[in-house]
Amino acid sequence: MPQPPHEPHPNHDRGLESDLSTLVSRRSLGMFLGAGTAAALAACSPGGTSGTSGSSTSAAGTPAATAAAPSAAATSASATPTLTRAIAECGVEIPQETAGPYPGDGSNGPNVLEASGVVRQDITPSFGTSTSTAEGVPLTVTLTLLDNANGCTPLAGAAVYAWHCDREGKYSMYDSGLQNENYLRGVQEADANGQVTFKTIYPGAYNGRWPHIHFEVFESMNNATAAGQVLAVSQIALTEAACKEVYASAGYESSAQNFPRTTLKSDNVFGNDGGIYQLATITGSVAAGYAAGLNVTV
């Protein structure tokens, strides 16, 4: 049920097990659980990098995609430096996580995936009958998708559905006053390098969760827009350094209060391994905007 304004989401992201009852009706349970339990993951401490350089690693010292420049994802079939590095570091599949109670994919109420207009790179505005736009510090997110079963080759033609809360920690389509909005949700098709890029705003922090971005990977655009079988359901963990910078800026006052209450270790999604394989590389600044990158092996 939608939460009243300014209250935390007590049911949000309670874990993978709590989602199965709603997901099993349209998804293969075996596919949903298969990849995420394959490896034993080592713990790490929270943190991250932030600055103006175009390349960095996550604070955990583990594979993370080089953050793409805010312009667009690579469009050439030739390997970019980001792709070359991603392939070299490939090997651990992205952990499978909960989609949470507000996915908007038809598994728990409304389904934005079947709406005309959901395929887009800029997910800051609502589409359809609303003209509202989510306000916040600009963020560009680039995911590099790799096929672990085929030698870590780029997953060209795969599709990603990404969604996250606004700067006040609320979700379009669900939270009070936002039921008719669908901003901060969108689908992109991976290019020849297996990359997708979304233009969005930096998500806020709410009680009980480390700042994050949800995503689902589909084997094709047709599967995504038909809410078909998913290859992976996971989340991107944002870095501590970038969060501190963003939440000190205007408009993120509630996030500044909520952020210190949860750590990567105490988060009920990332806490089992400290988000070691989901911690994005982030570069940029509040004034110029941020770019986040993550390698996603499926």
PDB file of C-alpha atoms in Angstrom:
ATOM      1  CA  MET A   1       0.000   0.000   0.000  1.00  0.00           C
ATOM      2  CA  PRO A   2       1.272   3.520  -0.662  1.00  0.00           C
ATOM      3  CA  GLN A   3       2.923   5.155   2.342  1.00  0.00           C
ATOM      4  CA  PRO A   4       1.853   8.538   3.749  1.00  0.00           C
ATOM      5  CA  PRO A   5       4.194  11.441   3.031  1.00  0.00           C
ATOM      6  CA  HIS A   6       7.450  11.648   5.021  1.00  0.00           C
ATOM      7  CA  GLU A   7       7.092   8.146   6.473  1.00  0.00           C
ATOM      8  CA  PRO A   8       9.552   5.309   5.803  1.00  0.00           C
ATOM      9  CA  HIS A   9       8.720   2.268   3.692  1.00  0.00           C
ATOM     10  CA  PRO A  10       8.447  -0.512   6.292  1.00  0.00           C
ATOM     11  CA  ASN A  11       7.768  -3.180   3.655  1.00  0.00           C
ATOM     12  CA  HIS A  12      10.405  -2.080   1.214  1.00  0.00           C
ATOM     13  CA  ASP A  13      12.991  -4.598   0.029  1.00  0.00           C
ATOM     14  CA  ARG A  14      12.462  -7.154   2.762  1.00  0.00           C
ATOM     15  CA  GLY A  15      14.549  -9.666   0.836  1.00  0.00           C
ATOM     16  CA  LEU A  16      14.371 -12.038  -2.068  1.00  0.00           C
ATOM     17  CA  GLU A  17      12.165 -14.583  -0.310  1.00  0.00           C
ATOM     18  CA  SER A  18       9.394 -12.074   0.339  1.00  0.00           C
ATOM     19  CA  ASP A  19       9.104 -11.309  -3.380  1.00  0.00           C
ATOM     20  CA  LEU A  20       8.637 -14.868  -4.602  1.00  0.00           C
ATOM     21  CA  SER A  21       4.922 -15.076  -3.945  1.00  0.00           C
ATOM     22  CA  THR A  22       4.267 -12.116  -6.244  1.00  0.00           C
ATOM     23  CA  LEU A  23       6.903 -12.901  -8.857  1.00  0.00           C
ATOM     24  CA  VAL A  24       6.302 -16.609  -9.386  1.00  0.00           C
ATOM     25  CA  SER A  25       3.044 -15.990 -11.223  1.00  0.00           C
ATOM     26  CA  ARG A  26       4.836 -14.550 -14.262  1.00  0.00           C
ATOM     27  CA  ARG A  27       8.456 -15.532 -13.920  1.00  0.00           C
ATOM     28  CA  SER A  28      10.390 -18.766 -13.863  1.00  0.00           C
ATOM     29  CA  LEU A  29      11.468 -19.379 -10.299  1.00  0.00           C
ATOM     30  CA  GLY A  30      14.513 -21.278 -11.431  1.00  0.00           C
ATOM     31  CA  MET A  31      15.703 -18.411 -13.607  1.00  0.00           C
ATOM     32  CA  PHE A  32      15.046 -15.905 -10.817  1.00  0.00           C
ATOM     33  CA  LEU A  33      17.139 -17.782  -8.255  1.00  0.00           C
ATOM     34  CA  GLY A  34      19.804 -19.375 -10.412  1.00  0.00           C
ATOM     35  CA  ALA A  35      22.682 -16.956 -10.753  1.00  0.00           C
ATOM     36  CA  GLY A  36      22.755 -15.163  -7.440  1.00  0.00           C
ATOM     37  CA  THR A  37      23.738 -18.101  -5.227  1.00  0.00           C
ATOM     38  CA  ALA A  38      26.611 -19.334  -7.366  1.00  0.00           C
ATOM     39  CA  ALA A  39      29.458 -17.624  -5.510  1.00  0.00           C
ATOM     40  CA  ALA A  40      30.425 -17.012  -1.913  1.00  0.00           C
ATOM     41  CA  LEU A  41      30.942 -13.283  -1.538  1.00  0.00           C
ATOM     42  CA  ALA A  42      33.450 -11.527   0.701  1.00  0.00           C
ATOM     43  CA  ALA A  43      32.391  -8.611   2.876  1.00  0.00           C
ATOM     44  CA  CYS A  44      33.664  -5.081   2.385  1.00  0.00           C
ATOM     45  CA  SER A  45      33.323  -1.737   4.093  1.00  0.00           C
ATOM     46  CA  PRO A  46      31.116   1.046   2.680  1.00  0.00           C
ATOM     47  CA  GLY A  47      32.492   4.025   0.855  1.00  0.00           C
ATOM     48  CA  GLY A  48      33.280   5.169  -2.639  1.00  0.00           C
ATOM     49  CA  THR A  49      35.075   7.510  -4.930  1.00  0.00           C
ATOM     50  CA  SER A  50      33.952  10.858  -6.107  1.00  0.00           C
ATOM     51  CA  GLY A  51      35.632  13.481  -8.205  1.00  0.00           C
ATOM     52  CA  THR A  52      36.058  14.747 -11.703  1.00  0.00           C
ATOM     53  CA  SER A  53      38.156  11.985 -13.207  1.00  0.00           C
ATOM     54  CA  GLY A  54      36.632   9.764 -15.865  1.00  0.00           C
ATOM     55  CA  SER A  55      37.815   6.449 -14.454  1.00  0.00           C
ATOM     56  CA  SER A  56      37.904   4.887 -10.998  1.00  0.00           C
ATOM     57  CA  THR A  57      37.083   1.752  -9.054  1.00  0.00           C
ATOM     58  CA  SER A  58      34.594   1.105  -6.299  1.00  0.00           C
ATOM     59  CA  ALA A  59      35.769   1.603  -2.735  1.00  0.00           C
ATOM     60  CA  ALA A  60      35.730  -2.145  -2.207  1.00  0.00           C
ATOM     61  CA  GLY A  61      38.510  -2.516  -4.771  1.00  0.00           C
ATOM     62  CA  THR A  62      36.337  -4.880  -6.795  1.00  0.00           C
ATOM     63  CA  PRO A  63      35.287  -4.811 -10.458  1.00  0.00           C
ATOM     64  CA  ALA A  64      33.153  -1.813 -11.331  1.00  0.00           C
ATOM     65  CA  ALA A  65      32.515  -0.314 -14.735  1.00  0.00           C
ATOM     66  CA  THR A  66      34.233   2.934 -15.572  1.00  0.00           C
ATOM     67  CA  ALA A  67      31.584   5.621 -15.248  1.00  0.00           C
ATOM     68  CA  ALA A  68      30.502   6.746 -18.679  1.00  0.00           C
ATOM     69  CA  ALA A  69      30.506  10.419 -19.589  1.00  0.00           C
ATOM     70  CA  PRO A  70      27.032  11.930 -19.251  1.00  0.00           C
ATOM     71  CA  SER A  71      26.613  12.168 -23.041  1.00  0.00           C
ATOM     72  CA  ALA A  72      25.567   8.622 -24.014  1.00  0.00           C
ATOM     73  CA  ALA A  73      26.593   4.983 -24.004  1.00  0.00           C
ATOM     74  CA  ALA A  74      29.001   3.635 -26.598  1.00  0.00           C
ATOM     75  CA  THR A  75      27.409   2.951 -29.955  1.00  0.00           C
ATOM     76  CA  SER A  76      30.291   1.360 -31.839  1.00  0.00           C
ATOM     77  CA  ALA A  77      30.638  -2.386 -32.243  1.00  0.00           C
ATOM     78  CA  SER A  78      34.379  -2.045 -31.499  1.00  0.00           C
ATOM     79  CA  ALA A  79      35.396  -2.555 -27.894  1.00  0.00           C
ATOM     80  CA  THR A  80      35.615   0.620 -25.843  1.00  0.00           C
ATOM     81  CA  PRO A  81      38.080   0.894 -22.920  1.00  0.00           C
ATOM     82  CA  THR A  82      35.125   0.449 -20.559  1.00  0.00           C
ATOM     83  CA  LEU A  83      34.038  -2.747 -22.311  1.00  0.00           C
ATOM     84  CA  THR A  84      37.597  -4.092 -22.517  1.00  0.00           C
ATOM     85  CA  ARG A  85      37.999  -3.651 -18.787  1.00  0.00           C
ATOM     86  CA  ALA A  86      34.589  -5.110 -18.034  1.00  0.00           C
ATOM     87  CA  ILE A  87      35.388  -8.275 -19.995  1.00  0.00           C
ATOM     88  CA  ALA A  88      38.759  -8.611 -18.264  1.00  0.00           C
ATOM     89  CA  GLU A  89      37.082  -8.398 -14.852  1.00  0.00           C
ATOM     90  CA  CYS A  90      34.108 -10.589 -15.732  1.00  0.00           C
ATOM     91  CA  GLY A  91      33.461 -13.777 -13.814  1.00  0.00           C
ATOM     92  CA  VAL A  92      31.101 -13.191 -10.891  1.00  0.00           C
ATOM     93  CA  GLU A  93      27.434 -12.944 -11.771  1.00  0.00           C
ATOM     94  CA  ILE A  94      25.477 -10.013 -10.395  1.00  0.00           C
ATOM     95  CA  PRO A  95      23.760 -10.990  -7.130  1.00  0.00           C
ATOM     96  CA  GLN A  96      20.043 -11.546  -7.462  1.00  0.00           C
ATOM     97  CA  GLU A  97      18.089  -9.196  -5.218  1.00  0.00           C
ATOM     98  CA  THR A  98      14.552  -8.258  -4.331  1.00  0.00           C
ATOM     99  CA  ALA A  99      12.639  -6.028  -6.724  1.00  0.00           C
ATOM    100  CA  GLY A 100      10.893  -4.519  -3.705  1.00  0.00           C
ATOM    101  CA  PRO A 101       7.195  -3.765  -3.340  1.00  0.00           C
ATOM    102  CA  TYR A 102       7.223  -0.887  -5.862  1.00  0.00           C
ATOM    103  CA  PRO A 103       8.615  -2.351  -9.119  1.00  0.00           C
ATOM    104  CA  GLY A 104       5.830  -1.168 -11.413  1.00  0.00           C
ATOM    105  CA  ASP A 105       6.435  -4.220 -13.599  1.00  0.00           C
ATOM    106  CA  GLY A 106       3.076  -5.918 -13.078  1.00  0.00           C
ATOM    107  CA  SER A 107       4.312  -8.266 -10.353  1.00  0.00           C
ATOM    108  CA  ASN A 108       2.867  -6.033  -7.628  1.00  0.00           C
ATOM    109  CA  GLY A 109       0.112  -3.806  -8.953  1.00  0.00           C
ATOM    110  CA  PRO A 110       0.643  -1.377 -11.849  1.00  0.00           C
ATOM    111  CA  ASN A 111       2.662  -2.274 -14.934  1.00  0.00           C
ATOM    112  CA  VAL A 112       4.603   0.528 -16.625  1.00  0.00           C
ATOM    113  CA  LEU A 113       6.404  -1.887 -18.970  1.00  0.00           C
ATOM    114  CA  GLU A 114       3.384  -2.217 -21.237  1.00  0.00           C
ATOM    115  CA  ALA A 115       2.880   1.563 -21.469  1.00  0.00           C
ATOM    116  CA  SER A 116       3.753   3.456 -24.627  1.00  0.00           C
ATOM    117  CA  GLY A 117       6.673   5.746 -23.860  1.00  0.00           C
ATOM    118  CA  VAL A 118       8.522   3.599 -21.323  1.00  0.00           C
ATOM    119  CA  VAL A 119      11.408   2.951 -23.753  1.00  0.00           C
ATOM    120  CA  ARG A 120      13.543   6.047 -23.232  1.00  0.00           C
ATOM    121  CA  GLN A 121      16.956   7.197 -22.083  1.00  0.00           C
ATOM    122  CA  ASP A 122      15.859  10.243 -20.069  1.00  0.00           C
ATOM    123  CA  ILE A 123      13.704   8.937 -17.221  1.00  0.00           C
ATOM    124  CA  THR A 124      13.375  12.199 -15.279  1.00  0.00           C
ATOM    125  CA  PRO A 125       9.938  13.198 -16.662  1.00  0.00           C
ATOM    126  CA  SER A 126       6.655  11.354 -16.426  1.00  0.00           C
ATOM    127  CA  PHE A 127       5.113  10.342 -19.740  1.00  0.00           C
ATOM    128  CA  GLY A 128       1.542   9.885 -20.890  1.00  0.00           C
ATOM    129  CA  THR A 129      -0.991  12.137 -19.183  1.00  0.00           C
ATOM    130  CA  SER A 130       1.431  13.779 -16.721  1.00  0.00           C
ATOM    131  CA  THR A 131       4.015  16.434 -17.525  1.00  0.00           C
ATOM    132  CA  SER A 132       5.780  16.371 -14.142  1.00  0.00           C
ATOM    133  CA  THR A 133       9.565  16.040 -13.951  1.00  0.00           C
ATOM    134  CA  ALA A 134      11.571  14.720 -11.020  1.00  0.00           C
ATOM    135  CA  GLU A 135      13.922  17.362  -9.641  1.00  0.00           C
ATOM    136  CA  GLY A 136      17.386  16.655  -8.291  1.00  0.00           C
ATOM    137  CA  VAL A 137      21.118  16.501  -8.961  1.00  0.00           C
ATOM    138  CA  PRO A 138      21.704  15.079 -12.485  1.00  0.00           C
ATOM    139  CA  LEU A 139      22.938  11.486 -12.680  1.00  0.00           C
ATOM    140  CA  THR A 140      23.843   9.383 -15.712  1.00  0.00           C
ATOM    141  CA  VAL A 141      23.882   5.611 -15.157  1.00  0.00           C
ATOM    142  CA  THR A 142      25.660   3.228 -17.532  1.00  0.00           C
ATOM    143  CA  LEU A 143      25.441  -0.558 -17.162  1.00  0.00           C
ATOM    144  CA  THR A 144      27.707  -2.912 -19.126  1.00  0.00           C
ATOM    145  CA  LEU A 145      25.935  -6.258 -19.609  1.00  0.00           C
ATOM    146  CA  LEU A 146      28.048  -9.387 -20.084  1.00  0.00           C
ATOM    147  CA  ASP A 147      27.003 -12.979 -20.837  1.00  0.00           C
ATOM    148  CA  ASN A 148      28.882 -15.233 -18.413  1.00  0.00           C
ATOM    149  CA  ALA A 149      27.777 -18.435 -20.157  1.00  0.00           C
ATOM    150  CA  ASN A 150      29.339 -17.328 -23.436  1.00  0.00           C
ATOM    151  CA  GLY A 151      32.781 -16.169 -22.442  1.00  0.00           C
ATOM    152  CA  CYS A 152      31.709 -12.799 -21.055  1.00  0.00           C
ATOM    153  CA  THR A 153      30.660 -11.478 -24.429  1.00  0.00           C
ATOM    154  CA  PRO A 154      28.561  -8.288 -24.490  1.00  0.00           C
ATOM    155  CA  LEU A 155      24.817  -8.895 -24.201  1.00  0.00           C
ATOM    156  CA  ALA A 156      23.931  -6.863 -27.267  1.00  0.00           C
ATOM    157  CA  GLY A 157      20.178  -6.580 -27.735  1.00  0.00           C
ATOM    158  CA  ALA A 158      19.342  -7.307 -24.114  1.00  0.00           C
ATOM    159  CA  ALA A 159      17.102  -4.802 -22.339  1.00  0.00           C
ATOM    160  CA  VAL A 160      17.206  -3.163 -18.917  1.00  0.00           C
ATOM    161  CA  TYR A 161      14.315  -1.752 -16.929  1.00  0.00           C
ATOM    162  CA  ALA A 162      15.606   0.690 -14.292  1.00  0.00           C
ATOM    163  CA  TRP A 163      13.684   2.508 -11.555  1.00  0.00           C
ATOM    164  CA  HIS A 164      14.357   4.294  -8.295  1.00  0.00           C
ATOM    165  CA  CYS A 165      12.889   6.708  -5.750  1.00  0.00           C
ATOM    166  CA  ASP A 166      12.910  10.493  -6.065  1.00  0.00           C
ATOM    167  CA  ARG A 167      15.052  12.834  -3.978  1.00  0.00           C
ATOM    168  CA  GLU A 168      12.548  12.580  -1.110  1.00  0.00           C
ATOM    169  CA  GLY A 169      12.700   8.780  -1.101  1.00  0.00           C
ATOM    170  CA  LYS A 170       9.299   8.272  -2.721  1.00  0.00           C
ATOM    171  CA  TYR A 171       8.301   6.051  -5.645  1.00  0.00           C
ATOM    172  CA  SER A 172       6.178   7.069  -8.592  1.00  0.00           C
ATOM    173  CA  MET A 173       3.058   4.964  -9.242  1.00  0.00           C
ATOM    174  CA  TYR A 174       2.823   3.961  -5.559  1.00  0.00           C
ATOM    175  CA  ASP A 175       3.462   6.652  -2.952  1.00  0.00           C
ATOM    176  CA  SER A 176       0.767   9.060  -1.809  1.00  0.00           C
ATOM    177  CA  GLY A 177       0.275  11.808  -4.381  1.00  0.00           C
ATOM    178  CA  LEU A 178       2.456  10.046  -6.963  1.00  0.00           C
ATOM    179  CA  GLN A 179       0.078   7.328  -8.148  1.00  0.00           C
ATOM    180  CA  ASN A 180      -0.435   9.128 -11.476  1.00  0.00           C
ATOM    181  CA  GLU A 181       3.276   9.752 -12.024  1.00  0.00           C
ATOM    182  CA  ASN A 182       5.683   7.357 -13.740  1.00  0.00           C
ATOM    183  CA  TYR A 183       8.936   9.300 -13.677  1.00  0.00           C
ATOM    184  CA  LEU A 184      12.251   7.653 -12.745  1.00  0.00           C
ATOM    185  CA  ARG A 185      11.261   4.508 -14.638  1.00  0.00           C
ATOM    186  CA  GLY A 186      12.396   3.464 -18.106  1.00  0.00           C
ATOM    187  CA  VAL A 187      13.679   0.782 -20.457  1.00  0.00           C
ATOM    188  CA  GLN A 188      16.759   0.797 -22.696  1.00  0.00           C
ATOM    189  CA  GLU A 189      18.135  -1.722 -25.195  1.00  0.00           C
ATOM    190  CA  ALA A 190      21.803  -2.674 -24.936  1.00  0.00           C
ATOM    191  CA  ASP A 191      23.993  -1.560 -27.842  1.00  0.00           C
ATOM    192  CA  ALA A 192      26.653  -3.632 -29.611  1.00  0.00           C
ATOM    193  CA  ASN A 193      28.908  -3.247 -26.570  1.00  0.00           C
ATOM    194  CA  GLY A 194      26.225  -4.504 -24.195  1.00  0.00           C
ATOM    195  CA  GLN A 195      25.777  -1.046 -22.702  1.00  0.00           C
ATOM    196  CA  VAL A 196      22.691   0.901 -21.655  1.00  0.00           C
ATOM    197  CA  THR A 197      22.635   4.459 -20.369  1.00  0.00           C
ATOM    198  CA  PHE A 198      19.936   6.275 -18.401  1.00  0.00           C
ATOM    199  CA  LYS A 199      19.730   9.989 -17.709  1.00  0.00           C
ATOM    200  CA  THR A 200      18.123  10.533 -14.306  1.00  0.00           C
ATOM    201  CA  ILE A 201      18.535  12.294 -10.953  1.00  0.00           C
ATOM    202  CA  TYR A 202      20.422  11.167  -7.882  1.00  0.00           C
ATOM    203  CA  PRO A 203      18.032   9.106  -5.698  1.00  0.00           C
ATOM    204  CA  GLY A 204      17.245  10.133  -2.152  1.00  0.00           C
ATOM    205  CA  ALA A 205      17.741   8.127   1.038  1.00  0.00           C
ATOM    206  CA  TYR A 206      14.891   6.802   3.146  1.00  0.00           C
ATOM    207  CA  ASN A 207      14.804   4.940   6.436  1.00  0.00           C
ATOM    208  CA  GLY A 208      15.979   1.341   6.345  1.00  0.00           C
ATOM    209  CA  ARG A 209      17.803   1.336   3.001  1.00  0.00           C
ATOM    210  CA  TRP A 210      21.177   2.336   1.620  1.00  0.00           C
ATOM    211  CA  PRO A 211      20.719   4.575  -1.469  1.00  0.00           C
ATOM    212  CA  HIS A 212      20.203   2.396  -4.508  1.00  0.00           C
ATOM    213  CA  ILE A 213      18.789   1.949  -8.014  1.00  0.00           C
ATOM    214  CA  HIS A 214      16.726  -1.093  -9.009  1.00  0.00           C
ATOM    215  CA  PHE A 215      17.055  -2.838 -12.356  1.00  0.00           C
ATOM    216  CA  GLU A 216      15.853  -5.912 -14.222  1.00  0.00           C
ATOM    217  CA  VAL A 217      17.678  -7.440 -17.194  1.00  0.00           C
ATOM    218  CA  PHE A 218      15.640  -9.038 -19.992  1.00  0.00           C
ATOM    219  CA  GLU A 219      17.031 -11.038 -22.887  1.00  0.00           C
ATOM    220  CA  SER A 220      15.303  -8.785 -25.410  1.00  0.00           C
ATOM    221  CA  MET A 221      13.321  -5.593 -25.757  1.00  0.00           C
ATOM    222  CA  ASN A 222      10.236  -7.631 -26.620  1.00  0.00           C
ATOM    223  CA  ASN A 223      10.503  -9.494 -23.322  1.00  0.00           C
ATOM    224  CA  ALA A 224      10.953  -6.272 -21.400  1.00  0.00           C
ATOM    225  CA  THR A 225       7.957  -4.443 -22.816  1.00  0.00           C
ATOM    226  CA  ALA A 226       5.791  -7.549 -22.426  1.00  0.00           C
ATOM    227  CA  ALA A 227       6.933  -8.008 -18.815  1.00  0.00           C
ATOM    228  CA  GLY A 228       8.366 -11.372 -19.810  1.00  0.00           C
ATOM    229  CA  GLN A 229      11.032 -13.621 -18.327  1.00  0.00           C
ATOM    230  CA  VAL A 230      13.900 -11.814 -16.617  1.00  0.00           C
ATOM    231  CA  LEU A 231      17.574 -12.809 -16.661  1.00  0.00           C
ATOM    232  CA  ALA A 232      18.494 -10.908 -13.515  1.00  0.00           C
ATOM    233  CA  VAL A 233      16.927  -8.717 -10.845  1.00  0.00           C
ATOM    234  CA  SER A 234      19.391  -6.633  -8.876  1.00  0.00           C
ATOM    235  CA  GLN A 235      20.240  -3.229  -7.425  1.00  0.00           C
ATOM    236  CA  ILE A 236      23.020  -0.672  -7.780  1.00  0.00           C
ATOM    237  CA  ALA A 237      24.557   0.570  -4.545  1.00  0.00           C
ATOM    238  CA  LEU A 238      25.635   4.215  -4.613  1.00  0.00           C
ATOM    239  CA  THR A 239      28.873   5.344  -2.986  1.00  0.00           C
ATOM    240  CA  GLU A 240      29.147   6.928   0.435  1.00  0.00           C
ATOM    241  CA  ALA A 241      31.246   9.859  -0.762  1.00  0.00           C
ATOM    242  CA  ALA A 242      28.853  10.857  -3.535  1.00  0.00           C
ATOM    243  CA  CYS A 243      25.823  10.468  -1.264  1.00  0.00           C
ATOM    244  CA  LYS A 244      27.318  12.785   1.345  1.00  0.00           C
ATOM    245  CA  GLU A 245      28.008  15.434  -1.297  1.00  0.00           C
ATOM    246  CA  VAL A 246      24.575  15.215  -2.900  1.00  0.00           C
ATOM    247  CA  TYR A 247      22.612  15.100   0.343  1.00  0.00           C
ATOM    248  CA  ALA A 248      24.308  18.279   1.529  1.00  0.00           C
ATOM    249  CA  SER A 249      22.718  20.138  -1.408  1.00  0.00           C
ATOM    250  CA  ALA A 250      19.335  21.878  -1.580  1.00  0.00           C
ATOM    251  CA  GLY A 251      16.307  19.636  -2.034  1.00  0.00           C
ATOM    252  CA  TYR A 252      17.808  16.597  -0.274  1.00  0.00           C
ATOM    253  CA  GLU A 253      17.138  17.702   3.292  1.00  0.00           C
ATOM    254  CA  SER A 254      15.171  14.570   4.234  1.00  0.00           C
ATOM    255  CA  SER A 255      17.880  12.391   2.687  1.00  0.00           C
ATOM    256  CA  ALA A 256      20.540  14.145   4.750  1.00  0.00           C
ATOM    257  CA  GLN A 257      18.628  13.105   7.875  1.00  0.00           C
ATOM    258  CA  ASN A 258      17.927   9.533   6.753  1.00  0.00           C
ATOM    259  CA  PHE A 259      21.288   8.629   5.202  1.00  0.00           C
ATOM    260  CA  PRO A 260      23.338   8.258   8.428  1.00  0.00           C
ATOM    261  CA  ARG A 261      20.827   5.770   9.862  1.00  0.00           C
ATOM    262  CA  THR A 262      21.742   2.898   7.509  1.00  0.00           C
ATOM    263  CA  THR A 263      25.112   1.548   6.396  1.00  0.00           C
ATOM    264  CA  LEU A 264      25.994  -0.879   3.623  1.00  0.00           C
ATOM    265  CA  LYS A 265      26.644  -3.470   6.318  1.00  0.00           C
ATOM    266  CA  SER A 266      23.266  -2.952   8.012  1.00  0.00           C
ATOM    267  CA  ASP A 267      21.280  -2.667   4.778  1.00  0.00           C
ATOM    268  CA  ASN A 268      18.949  -5.665   4.403  1.00  0.00           C
ATOM    269  CA  VAL A 269      19.806  -6.088   0.711  1.00  0.00           C
ATOM    270  CA  PHE A 270      23.516  -5.257   0.431  1.00  0.00           C
ATOM    271  CA  GLY A 271      24.424  -6.205   3.998  1.00  0.00           C
ATOM    272  CA  ASN A 272      25.282  -9.848   3.336  1.00  0.00           C
ATOM    273  CA  ASP A 273      28.409  -8.880   1.366  1.00  0.00           C
ATOM    274  CA  GLY A 274      28.633  -5.108   1.683  1.00  0.00           C
ATOM    275  CA  GLY A 275      27.446  -4.659  -1.902  1.00  0.00           C
ATOM    276  CA  ILE A 276      30.863  -5.725  -3.176  1.00  0.00           C
ATOM    277  CA  TYR A 277      29.597  -6.631  -6.663  1.00  0.00           C
ATOM    278  CA  GLN A 278      26.931  -3.928  -6.847  1.00  0.00           C
ATOM    279  CA  LEU A 279      28.818  -0.842  -5.709  1.00  0.00           C
ATOM    280  CA  ALA A 280      28.970   1.567  -8.629  1.00  0.00           C
ATOM    281  CA  THR A 281      31.892   3.674  -9.729  1.00  0.00           C
ATOM    282  CA  ILE A 282      30.798   7.303  -9.442  1.00  0.00           C
ATOM    283  CA  THR A 283      32.492  10.446 -10.728  1.00  0.00           C
ATOM    284  CA  GLY A 284      31.387  14.064 -10.923  1.00  0.00           C
ATOM    285  CA  SER A 285      30.107  16.820  -8.667  1.00  0.00           C
ATOM    286  CA  VAL A 286      26.872  18.412  -7.511  1.00  0.00           C
ATOM    287  CA  ALA A 287      27.412  21.356  -9.862  1.00  0.00           C
ATOM    288  CA  ALA A 288      28.294  19.300 -12.951  1.00  0.00           C
ATOM    289  CA  GLY A 289      26.238  16.197 -12.253  1.00  0.00           C
ATOM    290  CA  TYR A 290      27.403  12.645 -11.633  1.00  0.00           C
ATOM    291  CA  ALA A 291      28.092   9.579 -13.768  1.00  0.00           C
ATOM    292  CA  ALA A 292      27.742   6.063 -12.355  1.00  0.00           C
ATOM    293  CA  GLY A 293      28.913   2.833 -13.946  1.00  0.00           C
ATOM    294  CA  LEU A 294      28.540  -0.846 -13.096  1.00  0.00           C
ATOM    295  CA  ASN A 295      29.479  -4.117 -14.764  1.00  0.00           C
ATOM    296  CA  VAL A 296      26.536  -6.536 -14.794  1.00  0.00           C
ATOM    297  CA  THR A 297      27.456 -10.150 -15.514  1.00  0.00           C
ATOM    298  CA  VAL A 298      24.482 -12.452 -16.036  1.00  0.00           C
TER     299      VAL A 298
END
